[in-house]
XYZ file of C-alpha atoms in Angstrom:
250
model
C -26.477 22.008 18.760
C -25.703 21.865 22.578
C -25.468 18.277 21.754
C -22.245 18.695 19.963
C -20.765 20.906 23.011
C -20.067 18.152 24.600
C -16.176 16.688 24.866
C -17.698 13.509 24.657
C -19.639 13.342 21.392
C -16.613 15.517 20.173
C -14.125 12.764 20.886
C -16.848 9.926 19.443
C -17.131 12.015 16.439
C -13.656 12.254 15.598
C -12.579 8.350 16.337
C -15.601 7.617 14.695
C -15.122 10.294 11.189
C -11.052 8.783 11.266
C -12.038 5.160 10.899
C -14.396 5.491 8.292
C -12.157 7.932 6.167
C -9.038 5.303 7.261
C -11.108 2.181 6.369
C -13.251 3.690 3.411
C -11.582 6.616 2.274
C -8.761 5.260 1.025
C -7.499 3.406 -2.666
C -5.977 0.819 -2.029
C -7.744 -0.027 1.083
C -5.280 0.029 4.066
C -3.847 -2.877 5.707
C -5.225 -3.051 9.028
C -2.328 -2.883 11.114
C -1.687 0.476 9.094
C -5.655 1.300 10.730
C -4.161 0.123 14.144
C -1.177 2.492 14.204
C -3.309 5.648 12.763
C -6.183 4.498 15.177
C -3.816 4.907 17.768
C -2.469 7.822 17.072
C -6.181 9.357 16.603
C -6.685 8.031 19.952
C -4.147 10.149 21.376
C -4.635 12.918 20.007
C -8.447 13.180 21.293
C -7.165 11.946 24.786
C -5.196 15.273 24.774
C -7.415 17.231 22.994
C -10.735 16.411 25.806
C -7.731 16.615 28.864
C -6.588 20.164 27.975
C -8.172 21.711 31.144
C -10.461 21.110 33.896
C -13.413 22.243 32.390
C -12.927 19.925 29.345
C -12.678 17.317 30.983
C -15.176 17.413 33.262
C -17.424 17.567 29.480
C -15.829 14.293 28.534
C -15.997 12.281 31.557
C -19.546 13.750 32.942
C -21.646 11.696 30.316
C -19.741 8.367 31.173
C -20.076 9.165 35.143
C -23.665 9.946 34.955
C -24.303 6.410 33.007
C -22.302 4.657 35.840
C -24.053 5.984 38.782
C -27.447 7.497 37.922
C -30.111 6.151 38.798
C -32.253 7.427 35.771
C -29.770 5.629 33.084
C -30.293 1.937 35.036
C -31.597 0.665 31.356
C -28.909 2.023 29.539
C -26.131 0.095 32.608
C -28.311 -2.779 31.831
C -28.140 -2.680 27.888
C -24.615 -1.997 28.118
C -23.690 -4.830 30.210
C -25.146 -7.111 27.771
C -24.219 -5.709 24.336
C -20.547 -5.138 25.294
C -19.591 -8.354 26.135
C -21.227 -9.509 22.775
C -19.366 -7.548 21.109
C -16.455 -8.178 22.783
C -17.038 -12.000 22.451
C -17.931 -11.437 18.647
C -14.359 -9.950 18.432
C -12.564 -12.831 20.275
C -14.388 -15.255 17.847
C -13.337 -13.225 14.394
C -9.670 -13.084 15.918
C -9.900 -17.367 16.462
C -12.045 -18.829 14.120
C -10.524 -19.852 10.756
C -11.343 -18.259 7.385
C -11.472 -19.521 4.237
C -8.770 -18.348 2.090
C -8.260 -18.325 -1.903
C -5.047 -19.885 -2.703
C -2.635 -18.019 -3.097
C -1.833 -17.241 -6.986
C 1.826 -17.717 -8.210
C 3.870 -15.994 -10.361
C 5.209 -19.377 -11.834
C 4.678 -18.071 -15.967
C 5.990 -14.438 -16.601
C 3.379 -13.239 -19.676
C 5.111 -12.899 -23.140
C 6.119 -9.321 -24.018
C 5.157 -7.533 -27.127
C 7.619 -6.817 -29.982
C 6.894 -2.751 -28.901
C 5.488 -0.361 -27.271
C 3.978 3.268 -27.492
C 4.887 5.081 -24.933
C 3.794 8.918 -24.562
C 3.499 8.622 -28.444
C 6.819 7.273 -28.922
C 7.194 3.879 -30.113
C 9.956 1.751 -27.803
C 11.309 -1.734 -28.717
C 11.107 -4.178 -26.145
C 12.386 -7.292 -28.379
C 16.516 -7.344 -28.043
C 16.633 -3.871 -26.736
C 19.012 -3.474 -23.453
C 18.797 -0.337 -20.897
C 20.579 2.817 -22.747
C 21.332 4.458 -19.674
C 24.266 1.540 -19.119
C 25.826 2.581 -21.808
C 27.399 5.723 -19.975
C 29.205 4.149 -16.887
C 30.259 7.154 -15.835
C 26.716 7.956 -14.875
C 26.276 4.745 -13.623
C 25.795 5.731 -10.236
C 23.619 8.963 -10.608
C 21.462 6.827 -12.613
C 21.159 4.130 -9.190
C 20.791 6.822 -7.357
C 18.174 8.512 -8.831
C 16.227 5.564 -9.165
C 16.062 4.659 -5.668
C 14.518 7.908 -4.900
C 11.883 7.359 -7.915
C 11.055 3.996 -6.278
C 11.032 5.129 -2.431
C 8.842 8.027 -3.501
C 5.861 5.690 -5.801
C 6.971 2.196 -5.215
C 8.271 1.637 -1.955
C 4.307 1.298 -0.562
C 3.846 -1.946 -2.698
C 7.267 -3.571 -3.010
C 8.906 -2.789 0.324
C 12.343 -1.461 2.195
C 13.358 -4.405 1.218
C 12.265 -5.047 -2.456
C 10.551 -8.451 -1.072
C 6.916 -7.345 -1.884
C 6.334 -6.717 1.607
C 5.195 -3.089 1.431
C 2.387 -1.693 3.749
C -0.379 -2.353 1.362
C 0.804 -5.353 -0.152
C -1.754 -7.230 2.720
C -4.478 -5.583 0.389
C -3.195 -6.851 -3.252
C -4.190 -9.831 -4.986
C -1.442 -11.371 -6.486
C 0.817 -9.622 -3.742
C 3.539 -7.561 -5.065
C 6.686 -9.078 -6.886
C 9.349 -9.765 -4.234
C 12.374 -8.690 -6.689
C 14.688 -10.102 -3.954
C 13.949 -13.446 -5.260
C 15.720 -15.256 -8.089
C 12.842 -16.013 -9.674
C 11.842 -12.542 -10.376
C 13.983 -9.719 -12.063
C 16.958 -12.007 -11.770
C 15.212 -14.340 -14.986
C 13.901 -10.781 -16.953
C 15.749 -8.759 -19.288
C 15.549 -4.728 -18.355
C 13.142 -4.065 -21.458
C 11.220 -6.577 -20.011
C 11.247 -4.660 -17.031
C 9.953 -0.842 -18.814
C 6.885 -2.609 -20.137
C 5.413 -4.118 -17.361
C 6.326 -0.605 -15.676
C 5.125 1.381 -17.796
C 2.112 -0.407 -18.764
C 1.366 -1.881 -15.725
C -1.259 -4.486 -15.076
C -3.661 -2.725 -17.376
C -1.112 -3.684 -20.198
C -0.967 -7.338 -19.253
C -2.466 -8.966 -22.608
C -5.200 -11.194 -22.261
C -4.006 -14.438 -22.135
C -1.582 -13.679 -19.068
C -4.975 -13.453 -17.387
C -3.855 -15.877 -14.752
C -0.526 -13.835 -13.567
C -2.544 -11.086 -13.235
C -1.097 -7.469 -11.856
C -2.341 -4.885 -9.202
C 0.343 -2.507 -10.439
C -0.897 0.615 -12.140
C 0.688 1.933 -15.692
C 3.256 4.363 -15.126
C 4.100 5.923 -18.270
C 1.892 8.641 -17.160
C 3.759 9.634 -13.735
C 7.119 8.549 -14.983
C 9.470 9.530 -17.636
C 11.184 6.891 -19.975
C 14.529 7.918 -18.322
C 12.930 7.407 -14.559
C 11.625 4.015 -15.639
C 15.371 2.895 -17.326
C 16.563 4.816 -13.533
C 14.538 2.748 -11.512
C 15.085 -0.768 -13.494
C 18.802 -0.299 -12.654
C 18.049 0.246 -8.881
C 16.329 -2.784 -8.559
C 19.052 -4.946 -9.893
C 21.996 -2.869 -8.166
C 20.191 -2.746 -4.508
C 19.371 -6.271 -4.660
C 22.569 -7.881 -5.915
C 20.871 -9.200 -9.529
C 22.108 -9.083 -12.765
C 20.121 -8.639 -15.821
C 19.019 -11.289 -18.319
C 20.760 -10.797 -21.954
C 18.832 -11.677 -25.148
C 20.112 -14.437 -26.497
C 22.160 -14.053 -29.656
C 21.811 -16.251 -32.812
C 24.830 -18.395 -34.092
């Protein structure tokens, strides 16, 4: 146990236990320049933690003095000055050499919708149904508003500031996130279109849509039918889109 006395094997310890839980421990992995900045900060904090006082940091820096200069540890200088720039040139050769990517899959076909829905045991029409909540202008605006703080508090991570897809673990999602800022996107939907692929999420994608597949979970669990109508009319009002209407018969 005098082993783990040490400010040394403390601070290894702790950069060591935050990358795993960083790079393992979490779902959706994290992009890794979201590692970087928590690595960083991790960093830090044991850099302050070992420096506190004297004593402390004496513990820290006498294991990496006594490998410099003593005469006992001449293997271990020796192994060292072989593996590390190894691994160091492994590193500048991961960082250079090109990878093989998949291409990229496009959302060129948006799946067909079905005629309904259940939805916490309550069956919603999706065919030629428009947002209720527009019906009350008045509310128009309470309704915006409380839709951008449904999406900045379980959507923002995916889809971005920005509503471009960009979000910090879109780098982790295959197909990437739908950029809503693009015409090609909301702007071509109709609202009910909208609830069911929020509420059901790619788990409700049916089968032959297999190609346009979806990382997005099914919300009709987390959010209510009114959050899901808020947050439809967010997207359109914060990025400028309208709506598609169903088309009417002559």
């Amino acid at each position: 146990m005098r082993l783990f006395r040490s400010r040394f094997v403390q601070a290894v310890l702790i950069v060591a236990l935050a990358f795993v839980v960083l790079r393992f421990g979490i779902r959706p992995p994290a992009p890794w320049s979201v590692i970087k900045i928590y690595m960083t900060v991790v960093f830090l904090a044991v850099l302050i933690y070992v420096s506190a006082d004297a004593d402390s940091w004496r513990s820290f820096v006498g294991p990496i003095r006594s490998t410099l200069v003593d005469p006992s540890r001449r293997l271990v200088r020796a192994a060292l000055a072989i593996v590390l720039p190894i691994l160091l040139g492994y590193y500048a050769y991961t960082q250079a050499a090109a990878t093989p990517e998949a291409p990229a899959e496009l959302r060129a076909v948006h799946p067909a919708p079905p005629g309904s829905i259940q939805f916490r045991g309550k069956e919603i029409n999706i065919s030629g149904v428009d947002n209720p909540l527009r019906r009350d202008q008045a509310s128009f605006k309470k309704h915006v508003l409380a839709g951008g703080e449904t999406y900045i508090k379980n959507c923002v991570y995916c889809h971005g500031d920005n509503l471009d897809g960009h979000g910090q673990f879109a780098p982790a999602l295959s197909p990437p996130p739908a950029d809503f800022q693009d015409p090609g996107t909301i702007a071509m939907l109709q609202e009910a279109y909208l609830f069911w692929r929020i509420a059901k999420g790619g788990p409700g994608l049916p089968r032959e849509s297999t190609p346009w597949n979806s990382a997005m979970p099914a919300w009709e669990d987390r959010l209510t039918e009114e959050q899901i109508w808020q947050v439809i009319m967010y997207l359109y009002d914060a990025t400028g889109q309208q709506p598609r209407r169903w088309e009417t018969a002559h």
